[in-house]
Short mmCIF file of N, CA and C in Angstrom, two decimals:
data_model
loop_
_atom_site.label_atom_id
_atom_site.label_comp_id
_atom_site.label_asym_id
_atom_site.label_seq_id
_atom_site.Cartn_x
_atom_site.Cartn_y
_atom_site.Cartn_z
N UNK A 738 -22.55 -4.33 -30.60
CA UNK A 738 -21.15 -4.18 -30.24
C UNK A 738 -21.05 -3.12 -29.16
N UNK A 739 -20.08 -3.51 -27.90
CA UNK A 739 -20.02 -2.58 -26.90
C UNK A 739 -19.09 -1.06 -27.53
N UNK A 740 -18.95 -0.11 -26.81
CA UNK A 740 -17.87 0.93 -26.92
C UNK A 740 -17.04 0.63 -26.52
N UNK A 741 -16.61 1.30 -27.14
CA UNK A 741 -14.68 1.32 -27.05
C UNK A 741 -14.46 2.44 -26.34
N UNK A 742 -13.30 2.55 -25.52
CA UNK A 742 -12.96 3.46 -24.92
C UNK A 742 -11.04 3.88 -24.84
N UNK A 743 -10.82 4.78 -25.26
CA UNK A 743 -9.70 5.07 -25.68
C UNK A 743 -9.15 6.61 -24.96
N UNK A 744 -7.94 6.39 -24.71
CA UNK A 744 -7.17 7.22 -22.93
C UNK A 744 -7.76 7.55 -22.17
N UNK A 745 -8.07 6.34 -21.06
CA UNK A 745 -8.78 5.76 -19.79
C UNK A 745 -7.50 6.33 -18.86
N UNK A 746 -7.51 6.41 -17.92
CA UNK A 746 -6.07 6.86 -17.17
C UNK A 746 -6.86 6.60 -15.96
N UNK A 747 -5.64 5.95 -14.73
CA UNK A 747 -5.56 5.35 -13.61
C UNK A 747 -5.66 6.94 -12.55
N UNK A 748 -6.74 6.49 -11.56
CA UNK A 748 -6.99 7.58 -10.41
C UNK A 748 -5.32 7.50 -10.00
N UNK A 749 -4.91 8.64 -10.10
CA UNK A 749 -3.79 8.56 -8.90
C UNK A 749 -3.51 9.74 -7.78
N UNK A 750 -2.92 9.53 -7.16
CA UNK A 750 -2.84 10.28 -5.75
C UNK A 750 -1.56 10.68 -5.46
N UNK A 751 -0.93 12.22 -5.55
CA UNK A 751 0.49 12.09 -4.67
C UNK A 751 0.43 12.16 -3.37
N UNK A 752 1.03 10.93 -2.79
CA UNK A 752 1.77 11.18 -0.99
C UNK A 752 2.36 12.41 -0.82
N UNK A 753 2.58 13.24 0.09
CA UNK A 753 3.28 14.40 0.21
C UNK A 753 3.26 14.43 1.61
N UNK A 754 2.77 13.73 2.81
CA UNK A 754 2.38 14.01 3.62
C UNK A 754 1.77 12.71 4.37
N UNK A 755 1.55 12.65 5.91
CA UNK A 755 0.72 11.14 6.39
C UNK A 755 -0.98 11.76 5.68
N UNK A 756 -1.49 10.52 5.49
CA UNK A 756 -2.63 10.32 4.71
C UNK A 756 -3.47 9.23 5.45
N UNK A 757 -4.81 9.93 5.53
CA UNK A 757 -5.83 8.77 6.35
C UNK A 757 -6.82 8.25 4.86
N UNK A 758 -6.69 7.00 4.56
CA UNK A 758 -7.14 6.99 3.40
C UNK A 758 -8.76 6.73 3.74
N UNK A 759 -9.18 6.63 2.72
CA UNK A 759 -10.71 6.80 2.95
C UNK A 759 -11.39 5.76 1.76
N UNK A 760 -12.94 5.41 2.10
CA UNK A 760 -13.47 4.02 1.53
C UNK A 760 -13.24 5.00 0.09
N UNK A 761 -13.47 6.19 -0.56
CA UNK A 761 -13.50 6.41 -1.89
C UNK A 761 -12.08 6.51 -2.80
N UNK A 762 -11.10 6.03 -1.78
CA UNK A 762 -9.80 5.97 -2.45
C UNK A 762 -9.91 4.80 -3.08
N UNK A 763 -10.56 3.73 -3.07
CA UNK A 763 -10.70 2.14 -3.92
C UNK A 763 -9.94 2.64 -5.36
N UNK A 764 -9.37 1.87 -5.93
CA UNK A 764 -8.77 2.08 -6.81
C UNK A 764 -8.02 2.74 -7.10
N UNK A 765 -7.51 3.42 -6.47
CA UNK A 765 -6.45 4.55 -6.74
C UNK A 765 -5.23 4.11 -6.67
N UNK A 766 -4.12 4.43 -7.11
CA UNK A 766 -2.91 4.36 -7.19
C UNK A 766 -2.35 5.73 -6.70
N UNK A 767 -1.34 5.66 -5.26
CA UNK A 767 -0.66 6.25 -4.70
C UNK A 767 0.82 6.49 -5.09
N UNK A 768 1.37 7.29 -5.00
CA UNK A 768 2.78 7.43 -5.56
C UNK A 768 3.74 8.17 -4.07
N UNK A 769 4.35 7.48 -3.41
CA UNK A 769 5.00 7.89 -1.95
C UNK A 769 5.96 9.16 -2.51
N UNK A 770 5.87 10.34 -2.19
CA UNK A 770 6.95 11.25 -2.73
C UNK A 770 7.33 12.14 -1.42
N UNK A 771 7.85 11.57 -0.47
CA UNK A 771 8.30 12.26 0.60
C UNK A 771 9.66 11.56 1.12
N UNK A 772 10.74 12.28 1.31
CA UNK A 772 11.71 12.03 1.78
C UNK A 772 11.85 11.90 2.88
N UNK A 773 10.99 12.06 4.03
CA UNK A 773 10.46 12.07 5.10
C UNK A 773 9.55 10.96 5.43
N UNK A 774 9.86 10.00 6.51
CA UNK A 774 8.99 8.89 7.03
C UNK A 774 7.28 9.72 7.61
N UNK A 775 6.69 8.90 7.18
CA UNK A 775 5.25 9.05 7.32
C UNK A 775 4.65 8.25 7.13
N UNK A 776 2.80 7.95 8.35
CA UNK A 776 1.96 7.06 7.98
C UNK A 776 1.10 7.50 7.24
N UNK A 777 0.88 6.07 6.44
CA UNK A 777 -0.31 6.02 5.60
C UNK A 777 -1.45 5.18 6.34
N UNK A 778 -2.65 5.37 6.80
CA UNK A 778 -4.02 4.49 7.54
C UNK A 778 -4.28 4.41 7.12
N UNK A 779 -4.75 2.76 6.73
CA UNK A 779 -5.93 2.36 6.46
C UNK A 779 -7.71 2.80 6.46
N UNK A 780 -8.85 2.86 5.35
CA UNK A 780 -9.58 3.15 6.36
C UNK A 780 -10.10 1.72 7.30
N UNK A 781 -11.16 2.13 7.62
CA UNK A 781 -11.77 0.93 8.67
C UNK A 781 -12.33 -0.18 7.91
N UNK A 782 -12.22 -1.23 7.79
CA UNK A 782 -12.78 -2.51 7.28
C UNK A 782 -14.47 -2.11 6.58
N UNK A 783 -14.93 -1.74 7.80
CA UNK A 783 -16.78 -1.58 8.06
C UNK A 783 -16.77 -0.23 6.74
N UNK A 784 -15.56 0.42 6.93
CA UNK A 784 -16.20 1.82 5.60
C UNK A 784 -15.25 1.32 4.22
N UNK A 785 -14.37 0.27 4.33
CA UNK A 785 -14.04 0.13 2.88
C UNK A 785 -14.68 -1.17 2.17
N UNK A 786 -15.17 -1.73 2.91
CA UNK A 786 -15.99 -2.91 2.45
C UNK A 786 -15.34 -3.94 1.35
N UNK A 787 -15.95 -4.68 1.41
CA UNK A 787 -15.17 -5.96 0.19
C UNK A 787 -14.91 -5.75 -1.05
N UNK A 788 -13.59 -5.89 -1.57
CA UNK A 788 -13.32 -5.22 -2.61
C UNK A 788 -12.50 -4.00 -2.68
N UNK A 789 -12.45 -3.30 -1.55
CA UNK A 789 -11.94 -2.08 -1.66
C UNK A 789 -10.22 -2.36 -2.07
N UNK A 790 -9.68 -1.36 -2.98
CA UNK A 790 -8.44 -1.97 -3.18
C UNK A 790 -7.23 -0.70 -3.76
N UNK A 791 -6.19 -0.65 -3.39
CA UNK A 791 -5.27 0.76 -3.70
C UNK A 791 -3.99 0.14 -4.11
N UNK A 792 -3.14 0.50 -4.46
CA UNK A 792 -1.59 0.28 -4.92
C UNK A 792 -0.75 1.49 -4.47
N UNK A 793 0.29 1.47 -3.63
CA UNK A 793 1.27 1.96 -3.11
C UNK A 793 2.50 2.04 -3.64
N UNK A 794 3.41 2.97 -4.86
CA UNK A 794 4.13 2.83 -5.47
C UNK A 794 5.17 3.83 -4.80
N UNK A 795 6.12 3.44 -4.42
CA UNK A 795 7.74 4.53 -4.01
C UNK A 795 7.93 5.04 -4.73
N UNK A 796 7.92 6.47 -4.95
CA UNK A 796 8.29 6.95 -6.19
C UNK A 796 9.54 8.07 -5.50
N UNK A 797 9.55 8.17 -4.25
CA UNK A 797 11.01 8.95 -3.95
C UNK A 797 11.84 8.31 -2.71
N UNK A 798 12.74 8.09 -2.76
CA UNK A 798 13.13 7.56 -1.56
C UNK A 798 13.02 8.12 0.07
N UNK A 799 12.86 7.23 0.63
CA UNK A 799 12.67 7.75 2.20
C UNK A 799 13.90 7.64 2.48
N UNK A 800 14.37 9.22 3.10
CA UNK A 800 15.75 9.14 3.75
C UNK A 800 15.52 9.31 5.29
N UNK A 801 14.76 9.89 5.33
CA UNK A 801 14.96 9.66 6.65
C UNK A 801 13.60 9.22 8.09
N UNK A 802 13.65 8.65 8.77
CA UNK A 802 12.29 8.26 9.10
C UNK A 802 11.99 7.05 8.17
N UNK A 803 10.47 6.41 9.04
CA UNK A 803 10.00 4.83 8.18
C UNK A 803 8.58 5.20 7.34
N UNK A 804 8.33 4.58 6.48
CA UNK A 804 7.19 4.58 5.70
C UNK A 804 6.75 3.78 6.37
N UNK A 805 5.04 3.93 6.72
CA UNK A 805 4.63 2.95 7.73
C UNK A 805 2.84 2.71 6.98
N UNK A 806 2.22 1.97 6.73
CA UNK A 806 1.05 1.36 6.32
C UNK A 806 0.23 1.14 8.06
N UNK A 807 -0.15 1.86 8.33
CA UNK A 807 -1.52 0.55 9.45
C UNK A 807 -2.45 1.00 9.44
N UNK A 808 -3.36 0.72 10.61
CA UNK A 808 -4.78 0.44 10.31
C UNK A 808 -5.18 1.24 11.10
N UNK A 809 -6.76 1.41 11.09
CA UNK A 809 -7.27 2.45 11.98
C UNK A 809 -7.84 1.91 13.21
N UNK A 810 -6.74 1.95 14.37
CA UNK A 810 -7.12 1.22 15.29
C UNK A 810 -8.41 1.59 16.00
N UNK A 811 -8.75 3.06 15.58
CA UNK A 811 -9.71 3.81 16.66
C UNK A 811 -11.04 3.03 16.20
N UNK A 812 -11.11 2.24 14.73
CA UNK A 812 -12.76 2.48 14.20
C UNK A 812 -12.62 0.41 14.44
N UNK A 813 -12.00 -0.17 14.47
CA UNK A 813 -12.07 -1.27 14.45
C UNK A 813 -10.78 -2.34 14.85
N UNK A 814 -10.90 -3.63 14.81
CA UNK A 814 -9.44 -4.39 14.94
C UNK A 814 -9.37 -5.17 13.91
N UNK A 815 -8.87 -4.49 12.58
CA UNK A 815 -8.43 -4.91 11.61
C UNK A 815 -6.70 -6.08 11.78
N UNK A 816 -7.24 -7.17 10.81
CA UNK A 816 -5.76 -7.78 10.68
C UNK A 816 -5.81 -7.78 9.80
N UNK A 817 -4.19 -7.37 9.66
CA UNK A 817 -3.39 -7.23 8.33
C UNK A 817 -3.02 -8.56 7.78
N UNK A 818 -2.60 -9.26 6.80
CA UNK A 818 -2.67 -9.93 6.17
C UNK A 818 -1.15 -9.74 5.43
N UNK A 819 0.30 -10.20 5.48
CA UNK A 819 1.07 -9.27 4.77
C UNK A 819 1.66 -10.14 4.10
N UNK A 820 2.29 -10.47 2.69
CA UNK A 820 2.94 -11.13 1.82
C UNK A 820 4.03 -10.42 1.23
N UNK A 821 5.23 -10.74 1.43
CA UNK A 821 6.42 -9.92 0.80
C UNK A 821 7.13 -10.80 0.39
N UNK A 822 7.32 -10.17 -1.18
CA UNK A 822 8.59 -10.66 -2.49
C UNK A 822 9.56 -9.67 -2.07
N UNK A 823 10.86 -10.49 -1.98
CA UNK A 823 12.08 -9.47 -1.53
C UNK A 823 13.13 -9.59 -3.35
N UNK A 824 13.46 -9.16 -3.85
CA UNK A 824 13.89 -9.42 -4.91
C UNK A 824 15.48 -9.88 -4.96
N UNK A 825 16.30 -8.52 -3.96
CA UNK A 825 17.61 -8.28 -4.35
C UNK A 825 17.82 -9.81 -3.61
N UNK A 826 19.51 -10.14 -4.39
CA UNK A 826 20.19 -11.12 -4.61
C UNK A 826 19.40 -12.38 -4.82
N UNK A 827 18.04 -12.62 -5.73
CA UNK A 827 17.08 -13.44 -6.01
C UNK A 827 16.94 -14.01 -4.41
N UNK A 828 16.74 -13.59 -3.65
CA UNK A 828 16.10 -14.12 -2.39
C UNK A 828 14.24 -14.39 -2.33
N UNK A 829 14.51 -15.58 -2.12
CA UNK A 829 12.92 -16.42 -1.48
C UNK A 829 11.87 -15.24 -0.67
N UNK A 830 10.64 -15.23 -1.12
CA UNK A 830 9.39 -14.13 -0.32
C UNK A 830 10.06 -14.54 1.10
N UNK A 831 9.42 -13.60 1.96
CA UNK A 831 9.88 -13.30 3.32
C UNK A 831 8.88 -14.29 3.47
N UNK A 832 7.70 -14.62 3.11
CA UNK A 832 6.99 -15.22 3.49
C UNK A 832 5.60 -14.56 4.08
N UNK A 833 4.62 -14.90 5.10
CA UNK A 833 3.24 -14.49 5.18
C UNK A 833 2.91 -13.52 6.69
N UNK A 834 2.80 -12.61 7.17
CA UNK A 834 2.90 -12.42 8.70
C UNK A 834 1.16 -12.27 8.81
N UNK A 835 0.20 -12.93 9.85
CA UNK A 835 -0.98 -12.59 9.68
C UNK A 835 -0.90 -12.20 11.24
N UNK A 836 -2.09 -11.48 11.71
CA UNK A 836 -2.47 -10.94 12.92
C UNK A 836 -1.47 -9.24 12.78
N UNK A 837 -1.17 -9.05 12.10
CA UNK A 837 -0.59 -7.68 12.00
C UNK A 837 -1.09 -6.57 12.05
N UNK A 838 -0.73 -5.28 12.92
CA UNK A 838 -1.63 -4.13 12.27
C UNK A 838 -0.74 -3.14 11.80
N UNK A 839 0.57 -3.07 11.62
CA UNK A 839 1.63 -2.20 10.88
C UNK A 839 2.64 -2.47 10.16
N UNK A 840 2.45 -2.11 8.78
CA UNK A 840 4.00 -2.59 7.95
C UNK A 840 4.23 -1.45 7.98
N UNK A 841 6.00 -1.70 7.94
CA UNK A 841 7.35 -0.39 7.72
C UNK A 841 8.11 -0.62 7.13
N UNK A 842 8.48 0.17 5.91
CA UNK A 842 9.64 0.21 4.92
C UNK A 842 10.15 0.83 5.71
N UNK A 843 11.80 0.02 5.57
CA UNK A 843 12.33 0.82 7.03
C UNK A 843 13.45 2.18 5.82
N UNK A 844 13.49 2.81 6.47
CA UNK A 844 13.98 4.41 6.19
C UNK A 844 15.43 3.76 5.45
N UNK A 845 15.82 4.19 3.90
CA UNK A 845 16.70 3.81 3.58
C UNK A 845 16.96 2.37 3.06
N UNK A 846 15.74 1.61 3.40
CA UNK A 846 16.02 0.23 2.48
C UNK A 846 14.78 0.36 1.36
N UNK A 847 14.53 1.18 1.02
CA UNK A 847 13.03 1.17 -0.27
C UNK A 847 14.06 1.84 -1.21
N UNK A 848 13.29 1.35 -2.22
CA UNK A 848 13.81 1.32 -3.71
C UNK A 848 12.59 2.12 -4.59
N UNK A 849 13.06 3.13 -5.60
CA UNK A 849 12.13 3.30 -6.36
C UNK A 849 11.52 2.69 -6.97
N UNK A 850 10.42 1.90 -7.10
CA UNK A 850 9.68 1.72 -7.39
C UNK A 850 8.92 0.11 -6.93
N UNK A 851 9.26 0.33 -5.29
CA UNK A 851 8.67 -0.83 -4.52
C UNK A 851 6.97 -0.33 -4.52
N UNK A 852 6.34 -1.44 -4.20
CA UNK A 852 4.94 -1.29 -4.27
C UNK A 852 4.16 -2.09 -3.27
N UNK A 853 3.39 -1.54 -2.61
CA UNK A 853 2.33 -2.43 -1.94
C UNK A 853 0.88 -2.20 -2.46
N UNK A 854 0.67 -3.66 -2.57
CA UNK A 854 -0.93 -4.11 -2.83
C UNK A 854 -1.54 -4.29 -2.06
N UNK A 855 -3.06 -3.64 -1.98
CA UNK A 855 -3.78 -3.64 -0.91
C UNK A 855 -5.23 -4.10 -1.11
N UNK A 856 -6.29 -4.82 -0.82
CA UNK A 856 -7.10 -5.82 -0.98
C UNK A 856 -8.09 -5.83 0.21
N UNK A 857 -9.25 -5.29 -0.04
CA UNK A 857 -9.93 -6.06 1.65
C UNK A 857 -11.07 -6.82 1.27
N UNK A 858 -10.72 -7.77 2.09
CA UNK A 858 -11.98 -8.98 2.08
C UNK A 858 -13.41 -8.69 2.10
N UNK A 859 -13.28 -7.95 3.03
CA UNK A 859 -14.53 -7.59 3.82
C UNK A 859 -14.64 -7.81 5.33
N UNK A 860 -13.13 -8.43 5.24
CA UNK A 860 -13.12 -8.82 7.29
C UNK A 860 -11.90 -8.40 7.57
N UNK A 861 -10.69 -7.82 6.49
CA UNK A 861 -9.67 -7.68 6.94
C UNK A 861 -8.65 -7.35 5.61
N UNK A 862 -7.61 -7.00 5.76
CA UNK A 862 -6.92 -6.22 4.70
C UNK A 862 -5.88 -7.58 4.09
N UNK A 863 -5.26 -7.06 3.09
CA UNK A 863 -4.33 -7.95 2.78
C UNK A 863 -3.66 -7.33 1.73
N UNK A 864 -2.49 -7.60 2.05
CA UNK A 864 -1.11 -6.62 1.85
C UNK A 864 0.09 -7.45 1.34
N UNK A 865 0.05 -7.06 -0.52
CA UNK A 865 1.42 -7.79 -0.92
C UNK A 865 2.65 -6.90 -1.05
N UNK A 866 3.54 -6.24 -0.46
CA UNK A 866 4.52 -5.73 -1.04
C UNK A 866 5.50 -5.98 -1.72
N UNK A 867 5.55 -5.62 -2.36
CA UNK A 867 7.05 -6.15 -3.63
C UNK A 867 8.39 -5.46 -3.53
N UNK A 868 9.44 -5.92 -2.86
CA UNK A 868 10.47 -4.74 -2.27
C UNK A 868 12.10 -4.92 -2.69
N UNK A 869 12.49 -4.76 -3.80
CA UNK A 869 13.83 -4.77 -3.54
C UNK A 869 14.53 -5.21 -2.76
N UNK A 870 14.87 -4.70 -2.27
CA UNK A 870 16.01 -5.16 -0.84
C UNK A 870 15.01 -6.21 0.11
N UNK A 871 16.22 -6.78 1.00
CA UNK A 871 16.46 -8.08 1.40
C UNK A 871 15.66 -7.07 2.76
N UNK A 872 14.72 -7.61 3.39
CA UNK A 872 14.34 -7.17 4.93
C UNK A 872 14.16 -5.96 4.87
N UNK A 873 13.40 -5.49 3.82
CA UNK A 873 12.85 -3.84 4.02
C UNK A 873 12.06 -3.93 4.67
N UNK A 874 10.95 -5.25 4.68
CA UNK A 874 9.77 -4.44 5.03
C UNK A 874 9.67 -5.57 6.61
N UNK A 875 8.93 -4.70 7.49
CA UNK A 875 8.86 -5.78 8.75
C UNK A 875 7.38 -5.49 9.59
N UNK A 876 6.91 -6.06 9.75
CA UNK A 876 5.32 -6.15 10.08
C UNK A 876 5.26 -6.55 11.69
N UNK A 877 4.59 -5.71 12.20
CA UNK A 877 4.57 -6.18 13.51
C UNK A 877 2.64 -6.47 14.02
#
């Protein structure tokens, strides 16, 4: 019989600040706590390798300025991959944007406790956010 393991607790990370994430953040769960727009980078494809994977949870609202996700343009040309569930007034996913290298919760449409999922192949990222409001998030 294997072990059992009993209060396991999730790596987590507070935002406070822009953040260059790095291949040993895999698994971690982020919690955004800045009222202040700031980026979060990706690391580079080549240093997070397949599998690498984080969760992005709002935990304070952005008043002012955008919450922004992209990639590290300096180490590689990562495409983003982006999938967004919009919830409010039961509205239909925004649907898929590929060739992307920046999502933005735009300043004032995030909700506590929107989240982005983050996933890399091994050739490229892929990004589900789950967002409250109707057109928070917009990917360019």
């Amino acid at each position: 019989m294997g072990r059992v393991f009993f209060n396991t607790r999730k790596n987590v990370h507070s935002l406070t600040a822009a953040y260059q994430m790095l291949a040993s953040d895999s698994g971690k769960t982020f919690f955004s706590n800045l009222a202040a727009g700031y980026i979060v980078t990706l690391p580079s494809v080549a240093d997070a390798q397949e599998g690498w994977h984080c969760r992005i949870i709002i935990e304070t609202n952005v008043t002012s300025g955008n919450f922004v996700i992209t990639e590290l343009a300096s180490a590689d040309t990562n495409v983003l991959v982006v999938s967004t569930n919009e919830q409010q007034n039961n509205a239909a996913p925004a649907g898929t944007s590929t060739g992307c290298t920046t999502v933005v919760l735009a300043s004032g449409a995030d909700v506590v406790g929107d989240s982005f999922d983050i996933v890399c192949s091994g050739t490229k990222f892929y990004i589900n956010a789950d967002v409250e409001a109707d057109a928070a998030v917009t990917v360019t």
